[in-house]
């Protein structure tokens, strides 16, 4: 589990700031509450901690980039298809979910405009486009193999963090983050499949491998995780990273908790 008390950033405080930015009473009444991916928040804060940016700018980047992530995650909550006889309430909820994602997107543009950071706005806009293209390829079953699908998942999970790392010229953590976030996502997908009977990656694996056996697909994913973890462990050990960062990244080998935690409480 990620320790939210960072060596330079109080991530609990950052979480509260994000929470205050996205609080919207009407939306919260009708759609699932927004969530924050604490693993990505940790990665992003670790990247920014290694830069010479001012504390004000670092905090602004943390909040705005996580708003982008929340917007992307919120749009993912919209069902892929529309049913002809869909209940009116379901349609309204779906429409509100789309609008909520747009609302959160607008917030980060506003925050970045306050510090006249048009280069970062351009970088984030390009990354959002890139991630959405990866999602389209994945969800419309364009990959020809499970490995291709896993590669797309890796891009979807890590592109935002990696592009920000490139932007602030801190690539050491960014290079490791992509595999670290992939392992975490695959572990979550397996946990969801075991609990709910299906998950996005398991369902895609069934289509690609023409194998309807959940256990078989999960075993293949577990084998991929084992290989990735072995490679990742070596990378983390050899990297010149802050001991605090190494310790927290190493925690993924010991256990995996839910990465996304609600940040809007019941009102």
Coordinates of C-alpha atoms in Angstrom, one line a residue:
X1 CA 0.0 0.0 0.0
X2 CA 1.3 3.4 -0.9
X3 CA 2.4 5.6 2.0
X4 CA 0.5 8.9 1.3
X5 CA 2.8 10.9 3.4
X6 CA 5.5 11.9 0.9
X7 CA 8.9 13.2 1.8
X8 CA 8.1 16.6 0.3
X9 CA 4.4 16.6 -0.4
X10 CA 1.7 15.8 2.0
X11 CA -0.4 13.8 -0.4
X12 CA -3.3 13.6 1.9
X13 CA -3.4 17.4 1.7
X14 CA -3.1 17.3 -2.1
X15 CA -6.0 14.8 -2.1
X16 CA -8.1 17.3 -0.1
X17 CA -7.2 20.0 -2.6
X18 CA -8.3 17.9 -5.5
X19 CA -11.5 16.9 -3.6
X20 CA -12.4 20.6 -3.1
X21 CA -11.8 21.3 -6.8
X22 CA -14.1 18.6 -8.1
X23 CA -16.9 18.8 -5.5
X24 CA -20.2 19.2 -7.4
X25 CA -23.3 18.5 -5.4
X26 CA -25.6 17.8 -8.4
X27 CA -23.3 15.5 -10.2
X28 CA -22.5 13.6 -7.0
X29 CA -26.2 12.9 -6.6
X30 CA -26.6 11.0 -9.9
X31 CA -23.3 9.5 -10.8
X32 CA -20.5 7.4 -9.1
X33 CA -18.3 9.6 -7.0
X34 CA -15.0 10.6 -8.5
X35 CA -12.0 8.6 -7.6
X36 CA -8.3 9.2 -7.4
X37 CA -5.6 6.7 -8.3
X38 CA -3.2 7.0 -5.3
X39 CA -0.5 5.0 -7.1
X40 CA -0.4 7.5 -9.9
X41 CA -0.5 10.4 -7.5
X42 CA 2.5 8.8 -5.8
X43 CA 4.4 8.4 -9.1
X44 CA 3.6 11.9 -10.2
X45 CA 4.7 13.4 -6.9
X46 CA 7.9 11.3 -7.0
X47 CA 8.7 12.6 -10.5
X48 CA 8.1 16.3 -9.5
X49 CA 10.1 15.9 -6.3
X50 CA 13.2 15.3 -8.5
X51 CA 12.8 18.6 -10.3
X52 CA 13.9 22.2 -9.5
X53 CA 10.4 23.5 -10.1
X54 CA 9.0 25.8 -7.4
X55 CA 6.8 24.2 -4.8
X56 CA 3.9 26.2 -6.1
X57 CA 4.3 24.9 -9.7
X58 CA 4.8 21.3 -8.5
X59 CA 1.6 21.4 -6.5
X60 CA -0.2 23.0 -9.5
X61 CA 1.0 20.2 -11.7
X62 CA 0.1 17.5 -9.2
X63 CA -3.5 18.8 -8.9
X64 CA -4.0 19.5 -12.6
X65 CA -2.6 16.3 -13.9
X66 CA -4.6 14.2 -11.5
X67 CA -7.7 16.1 -12.7
X68 CA -6.8 14.9 -16.2
X69 CA -6.6 11.4 -14.8
X70 CA -9.9 11.7 -13.1
X71 CA -11.5 13.0 -16.3
X72 CA -10.2 10.1 -18.3
X73 CA -11.3 7.6 -15.6
X74 CA -14.8 9.2 -15.5
X75 CA -15.3 8.9 -19.2
X76 CA -14.4 5.2 -18.9
X77 CA -17.4 4.7 -16.7
X78 CA -19.7 5.3 -19.6
X79 CA -21.1 2.0 -21.1
X80 CA -19.8 1.2 -24.6
X81 CA -23.2 0.6 -26.1
X82 CA -26.7 2.1 -26.0
X83 CA -29.7 0.0 -25.5
X84 CA -32.8 0.8 -27.6
X85 CA -35.2 0.4 -24.6
X86 CA -32.8 1.8 -22.0
X87 CA -34.4 3.3 -19.0
X88 CA -34.6 7.1 -19.0
X89 CA -32.7 7.4 -15.7
X90 CA -29.9 5.2 -17.1
X91 CA -29.6 7.5 -20.1
X92 CA -29.5 10.6 -18.0
X93 CA -26.8 9.1 -15.7
X94 CA -24.7 8.2 -18.8
X95 CA -25.0 11.7 -20.1
X96 CA -24.1 13.2 -16.8
X97 CA -21.1 10.9 -16.6
X98 CA -19.8 12.3 -19.9
X99 CA -20.5 15.8 -18.8
X100 CA -18.7 15.2 -15.5
X101 CA -15.6 14.0 -17.3
X102 CA -15.7 17.2 -19.4
X103 CA -16.2 19.3 -16.3
X104 CA -13.1 17.8 -14.6
X105 CA -11.2 18.4 -17.9
X106 CA -12.1 22.0 -17.9
X107 CA -10.9 22.5 -14.4
X108 CA -7.3 21.6 -15.2
X109 CA -7.3 24.0 -18.2
X110 CA -8.4 26.7 -15.8
X111 CA -5.8 25.9 -13.2
X112 CA -2.9 25.8 -15.7
X113 CA -4.1 29.1 -17.3
X114 CA -3.7 30.7 -13.9
X115 CA 0.1 30.2 -14.1
X116 CA 0.2 30.9 -17.9
X117 CA 1.5 27.4 -18.5
X118 CA 0.5 27.0 -22.2
X119 CA 3.3 24.5 -22.9
X120 CA 2.0 22.1 -20.3
X121 CA -1.6 22.6 -21.6
X122 CA -0.4 21.6 -25.1
X123 CA 1.5 18.6 -23.7
X124 CA -1.6 17.4 -21.7
X125 CA -3.9 17.9 -24.6
X126 CA -1.7 15.8 -26.9
X127 CA -1.4 13.1 -24.2
X128 CA -5.2 12.9 -23.8
X129 CA -5.5 12.4 -27.5
X130 CA -2.8 9.7 -27.4
X131 CA -4.5 7.8 -24.6
X132 CA -7.9 8.0 -26.2
X133 CA -6.4 6.5 -29.4
X134 CA -4.9 3.6 -27.4
X135 CA -8.3 3.1 -25.7
X136 CA -10.1 3.0 -29.1
X137 CA -7.7 0.4 -30.3
X138 CA -8.1 -1.7 -27.2
X139 CA -11.8 -1.5 -26.8
X140 CA -12.6 -2.1 -30.4
X141 CA -10.4 -5.3 -30.3
X142 CA -7.7 -4.1 -32.8
X143 CA -4.8 -6.0 -31.1
X144 CA -3.9 -9.2 -32.8
X145 CA -2.5 -10.9 -29.7
X146 CA -2.7 -10.8 -25.9
X147 CA 0.8 -9.3 -25.8
X148 CA -0.4 -6.5 -28.1
X149 CA -3.4 -5.8 -25.8
X150 CA -1.1 -5.7 -22.8
X151 CA 1.1 -3.3 -24.5
X152 CA -1.9 -1.0 -25.1
X153 CA -2.9 -1.3 -21.5
X154 CA 0.6 -0.3 -20.5
X155 CA 0.4 2.8 -22.7
X156 CA -3.1 3.7 -21.3
X157 CA -2.0 3.4 -17.7
X158 CA 1.4 5.2 -18.0
X159 CA 1.3 7.6 -20.9
X160 CA 0.2 10.6 -18.7
X161 CA 2.9 10.0 -16.1
X162 CA 5.6 9.3 -18.7
X163 CA 4.8 12.4 -20.8
X164 CA 4.8 14.6 -17.7
X165 CA 8.2 13.1 -16.7
X166 CA 9.5 13.9 -20.2
X167 CA 8.1 17.4 -20.0
X168 CA 9.9 18.2 -16.7
X169 CA 13.0 16.3 -17.9
X170 CA 12.9 13.6 -15.1
X171 CA 12.9 10.3 -16.9
X172 CA 14.4 7.9 -14.4
X173 CA 11.2 7.3 -12.5
X174 CA 9.1 7.6 -15.7
X175 CA 11.0 4.8 -17.3
X176 CA 10.2 2.5 -14.4
X177 CA 6.6 3.8 -13.8
X178 CA 5.2 2.3 -17.0
X179 CA 6.0 -1.3 -16.0
X180 CA 5.1 -0.6 -12.3
X181 CA 1.6 0.8 -13.2
X182 CA 1.1 -2.1 -15.7
X183 CA 1.7 -4.7 -13.1
X184 CA -0.7 -2.9 -10.7
X185 CA -3.4 -2.7 -13.4
X186 CA -3.1 -6.4 -14.3
X187 CA -3.3 -7.4 -10.6
X188 CA -6.4 -5.3 -10.2
X189 CA -8.0 -6.8 -13.3
X190 CA -7.4 -10.3 -12.0
X191 CA -8.9 -9.3 -8.6
X192 CA -12.0 -7.8 -10.3
X193 CA -12.5 -10.9 -12.5
X194 CA -12.3 -13.3 -9.6
X195 CA -14.8 -11.2 -7.6
X196 CA -17.2 -10.1 -10.3
X197 CA -16.8 -12.8 -12.9
X198 CA -15.3 -10.6 -15.6
X199 CA -13.0 -7.6 -16.2
X200 CA -12.0 -5.6 -19.2
X201 CA -8.6 -7.3 -19.8
X202 CA -9.9 -10.8 -19.0
X203 CA -12.8 -10.3 -21.5
X204 CA -10.4 -9.0 -24.2
X205 CA -8.1 -12.0 -23.5
X206 CA -11.0 -14.3 -24.1
X207 CA -11.7 -12.8 -27.5
X208 CA -8.1 -12.8 -28.6
X209 CA -7.3 -16.3 -27.5
X210 CA -10.8 -17.7 -28.3
X211 CA -10.8 -19.2 -24.9
X212 CA -13.9 -18.7 -22.7
X213 CA -12.3 -20.2 -19.6
X214 CA -11.7 -17.4 -17.1
X215 CA -9.2 -19.5 -15.1
X216 CA -7.1 -20.1 -18.2
X217 CA -6.9 -16.4 -19.1
X218 CA -6.2 -15.4 -15.5
X219 CA -3.3 -17.9 -15.4
X220 CA -1.8 -16.4 -18.5
X221 CA -2.1 -12.9 -17.0
X222 CA -0.5 -14.1 -13.7
X223 CA 2.4 -15.5 -15.7
X224 CA 2.9 -12.2 -17.5
X225 CA 2.8 -10.4 -14.1
X226 CA 5.4 -12.8 -12.7
X227 CA 7.7 -12.1 -15.6
X228 CA 7.2 -8.3 -15.4
X229 CA 7.7 -8.2 -11.7
X230 CA 11.0 -10.0 -12.0
X231 CA 12.2 -7.5 -14.6
X232 CA 10.8 -4.6 -12.6
X233 CA 12.5 -5.6 -9.4
X234 CA 15.9 -5.5 -11.0
X235 CA 15.1 -2.1 -12.6
X236 CA 14.1 -0.6 -9.2
X237 CA 17.1 -2.1 -7.4
X238 CA 19.5 -0.7 -10.0
X239 CA 17.9 2.7 -10.4
X240 CA 19.4 5.8 -8.6
X241 CA 16.2 6.7 -6.8
X242 CA 15.3 8.2 -3.5
X243 CA 15.1 5.3 -0.9
X244 CA 11.6 6.4 0.0
X245 CA 10.5 6.0 -3.6
X246 CA 12.2 2.6 -3.9
X247 CA 10.6 1.4 -0.7
X248 CA 7.1 2.4 -1.9
X249 CA 7.6 1.0 -5.4
X250 CA 8.9 -2.2 -3.9
X251 CA 5.6 -2.6 -1.9
X252 CA 3.9 -3.8 -5.1
X253 CA 5.8 -7.1 -4.8
X254 CA 4.4 -7.7 -1.3
X255 CA 0.8 -6.8 -1.7
X256 CA -1.7 -4.9 -3.9
X257 CA -4.6 -2.9 -2.5
X258 CA -7.2 -1.1 -4.5
X259 CA -5.6 1.8 -6.4
X260 CA -8.6 4.0 -6.7
X261 CA -10.2 5.5 -3.6
X262 CA -13.2 7.7 -3.5
X263 CA -12.3 11.3 -2.6
X264 CA -15.8 12.8 -2.4
X265 CA -17.5 11.8 0.7
X266 CA -21.2 11.4 1.3
X267 CA -22.9 14.7 1.8

